[in-house]
PDB file of C-alpha atoms in Angstrom:
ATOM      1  CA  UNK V   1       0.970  10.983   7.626  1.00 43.00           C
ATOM      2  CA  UNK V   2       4.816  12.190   7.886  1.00 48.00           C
ATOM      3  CA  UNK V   3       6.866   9.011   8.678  1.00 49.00           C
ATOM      4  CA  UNK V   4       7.594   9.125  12.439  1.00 51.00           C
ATOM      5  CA  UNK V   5       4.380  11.084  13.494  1.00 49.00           C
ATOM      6  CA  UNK V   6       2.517   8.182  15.008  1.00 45.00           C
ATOM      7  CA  UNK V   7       0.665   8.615  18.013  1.00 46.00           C
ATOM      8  CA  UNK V   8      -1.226   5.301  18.540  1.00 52.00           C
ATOM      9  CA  UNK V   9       0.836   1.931  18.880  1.00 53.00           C
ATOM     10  CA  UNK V  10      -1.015   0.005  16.409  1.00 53.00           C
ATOM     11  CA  UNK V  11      -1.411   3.048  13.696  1.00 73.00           C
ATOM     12  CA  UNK V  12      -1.728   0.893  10.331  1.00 82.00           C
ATOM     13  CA  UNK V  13      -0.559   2.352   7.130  1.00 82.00           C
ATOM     14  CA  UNK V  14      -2.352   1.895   3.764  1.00 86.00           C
ATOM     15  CA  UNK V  15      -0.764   4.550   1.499  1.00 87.00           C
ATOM     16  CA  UNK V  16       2.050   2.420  -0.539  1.00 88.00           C
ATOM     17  CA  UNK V  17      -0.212   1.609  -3.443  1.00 89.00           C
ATOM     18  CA  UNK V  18      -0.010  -1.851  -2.950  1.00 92.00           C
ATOM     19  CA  UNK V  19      -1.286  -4.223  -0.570  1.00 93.00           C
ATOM     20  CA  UNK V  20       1.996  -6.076  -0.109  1.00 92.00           C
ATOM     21  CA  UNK V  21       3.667  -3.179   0.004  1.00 92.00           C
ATOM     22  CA  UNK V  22       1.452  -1.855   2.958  1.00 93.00           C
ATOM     23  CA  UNK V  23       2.213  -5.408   4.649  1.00 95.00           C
ATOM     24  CA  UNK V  24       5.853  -4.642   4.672  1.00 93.00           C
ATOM     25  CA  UNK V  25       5.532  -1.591   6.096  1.00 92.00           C
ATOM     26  CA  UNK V  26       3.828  -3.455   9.206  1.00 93.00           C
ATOM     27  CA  UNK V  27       7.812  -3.882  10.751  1.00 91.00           C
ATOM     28  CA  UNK V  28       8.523  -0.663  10.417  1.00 83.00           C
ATOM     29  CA  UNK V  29       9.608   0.933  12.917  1.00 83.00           C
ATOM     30  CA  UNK V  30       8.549  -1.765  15.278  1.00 88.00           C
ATOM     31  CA  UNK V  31       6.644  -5.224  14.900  1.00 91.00           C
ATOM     32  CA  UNK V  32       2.723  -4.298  14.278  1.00 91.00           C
ATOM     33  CA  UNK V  33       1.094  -7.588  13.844  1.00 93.00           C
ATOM     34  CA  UNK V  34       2.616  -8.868  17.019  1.00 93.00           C
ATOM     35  CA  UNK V  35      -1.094 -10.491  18.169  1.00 95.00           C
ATOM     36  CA  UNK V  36      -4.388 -11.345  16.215  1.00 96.00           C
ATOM     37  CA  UNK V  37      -6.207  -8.310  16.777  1.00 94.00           C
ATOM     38  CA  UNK V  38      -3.873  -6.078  15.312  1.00 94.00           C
ATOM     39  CA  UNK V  39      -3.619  -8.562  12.304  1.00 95.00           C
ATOM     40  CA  UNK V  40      -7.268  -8.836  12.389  1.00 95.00           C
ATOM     41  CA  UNK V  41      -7.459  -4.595  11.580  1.00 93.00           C
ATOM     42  CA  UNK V  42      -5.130  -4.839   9.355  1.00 94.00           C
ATOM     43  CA  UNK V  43      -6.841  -6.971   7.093  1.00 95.00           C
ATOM     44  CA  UNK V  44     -10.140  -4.648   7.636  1.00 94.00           C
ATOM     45  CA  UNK V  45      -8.022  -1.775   6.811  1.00 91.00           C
ATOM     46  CA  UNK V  46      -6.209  -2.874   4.006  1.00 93.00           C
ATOM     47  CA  UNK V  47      -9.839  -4.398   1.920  1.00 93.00           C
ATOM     48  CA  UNK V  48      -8.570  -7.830   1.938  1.00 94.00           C
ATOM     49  CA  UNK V  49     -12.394  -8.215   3.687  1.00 96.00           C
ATOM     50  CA  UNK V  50     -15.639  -6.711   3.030  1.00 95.00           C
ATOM     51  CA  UNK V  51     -16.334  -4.202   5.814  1.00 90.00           C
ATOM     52  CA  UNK V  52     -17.954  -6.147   8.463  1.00 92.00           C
ATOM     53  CA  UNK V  53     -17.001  -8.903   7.875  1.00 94.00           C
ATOM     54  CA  UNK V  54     -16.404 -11.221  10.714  1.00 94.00           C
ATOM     55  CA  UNK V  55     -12.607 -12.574  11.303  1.00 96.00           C
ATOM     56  CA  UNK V  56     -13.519 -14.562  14.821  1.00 96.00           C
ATOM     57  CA  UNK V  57     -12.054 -17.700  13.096  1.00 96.00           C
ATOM     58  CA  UNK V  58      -8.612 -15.561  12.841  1.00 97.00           C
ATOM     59  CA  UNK V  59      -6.190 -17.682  14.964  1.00 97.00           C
ATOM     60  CA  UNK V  60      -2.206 -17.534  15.980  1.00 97.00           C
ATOM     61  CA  UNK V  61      -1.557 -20.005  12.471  1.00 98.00           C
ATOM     62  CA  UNK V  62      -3.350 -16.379  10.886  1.00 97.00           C
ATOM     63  CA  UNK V  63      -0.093 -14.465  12.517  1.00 96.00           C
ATOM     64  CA  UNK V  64       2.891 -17.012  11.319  1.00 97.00           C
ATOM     65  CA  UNK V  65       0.849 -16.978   7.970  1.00 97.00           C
ATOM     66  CA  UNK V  66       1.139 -13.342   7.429  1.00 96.00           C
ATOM     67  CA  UNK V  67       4.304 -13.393   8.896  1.00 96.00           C
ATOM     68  CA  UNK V  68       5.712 -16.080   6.634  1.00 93.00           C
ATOM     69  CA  UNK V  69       3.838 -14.051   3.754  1.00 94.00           C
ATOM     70  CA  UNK V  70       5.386 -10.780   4.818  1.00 95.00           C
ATOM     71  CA  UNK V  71       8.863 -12.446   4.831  1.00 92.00           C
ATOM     72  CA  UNK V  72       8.564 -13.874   1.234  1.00 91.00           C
ATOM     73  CA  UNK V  73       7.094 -10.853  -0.379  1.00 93.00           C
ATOM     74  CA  UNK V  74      10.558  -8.639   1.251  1.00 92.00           C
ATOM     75  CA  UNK V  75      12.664 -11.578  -0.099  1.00 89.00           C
ATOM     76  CA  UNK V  76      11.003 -10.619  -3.435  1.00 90.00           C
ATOM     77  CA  UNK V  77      11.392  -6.582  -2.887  1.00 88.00           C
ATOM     78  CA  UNK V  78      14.739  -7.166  -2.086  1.00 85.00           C
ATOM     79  CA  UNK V  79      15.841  -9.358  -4.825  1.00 86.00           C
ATOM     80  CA  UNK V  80      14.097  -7.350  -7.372  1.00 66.00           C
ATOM     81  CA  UNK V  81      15.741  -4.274  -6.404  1.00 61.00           C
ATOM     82  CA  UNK V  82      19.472  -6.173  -6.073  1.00 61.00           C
ATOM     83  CA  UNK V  83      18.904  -7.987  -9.333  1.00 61.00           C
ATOM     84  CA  UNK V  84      18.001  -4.237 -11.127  1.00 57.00           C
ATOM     85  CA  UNK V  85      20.878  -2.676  -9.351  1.00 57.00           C
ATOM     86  CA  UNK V  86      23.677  -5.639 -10.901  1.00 61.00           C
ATOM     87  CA  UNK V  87      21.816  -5.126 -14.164  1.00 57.00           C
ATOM     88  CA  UNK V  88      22.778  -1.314 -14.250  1.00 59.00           C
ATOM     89  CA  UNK V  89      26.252  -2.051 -12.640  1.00 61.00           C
ATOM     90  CA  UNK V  90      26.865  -4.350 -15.982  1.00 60.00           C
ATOM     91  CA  UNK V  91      25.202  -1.896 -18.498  1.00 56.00           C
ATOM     92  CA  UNK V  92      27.970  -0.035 -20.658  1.00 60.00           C
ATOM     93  CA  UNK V  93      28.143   3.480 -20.023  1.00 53.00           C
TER      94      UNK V  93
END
């Protein structure tokens, strides 16, 4: 899928290679876990589940824990990527 081609509100993504990587990319361009259902596909889509599994226990705390999680792995993203782009700025040329 081209990026700015979807069609259905809660179109989930699953094509960064990664898992946490597919979790960042639920803010973009707009908030996509913004209630428990949404959450609750996204953890069908993504594997994190066997497929029918049941997630009727999946509660609000679910949301701020993703959420939380989401925010933490981009704090890592972002720091990798800043901490490789000082290294190169320091490397002799």
């Amino acid at each position: 899928m081209a990026l700015g081609t979807a069609t259905v509100p809660y179109e989930l993504r699953f094509d960064a290679g990664r898992i946490c990587l597919d979790l960042l990319s639920t803010t973009h361009p707009e908030e996509r876990l913004d209630s428990v259902a949404p959450l609750c596909a996204w953890i069908r889509g993504s594997g994190l589940v066997p497929p029918g599994t049941g997630l009727a226990h999946a509660d609000a705390s679910w949301l701020v824990g993703f959420r939380e999680l989401r925010g933490d792995v981009g704090q890592l993203v972002r720091g990798s990527l800043a901490g490789a782009l000082r290294s190169r700025d320091r490397a002799p040329g």
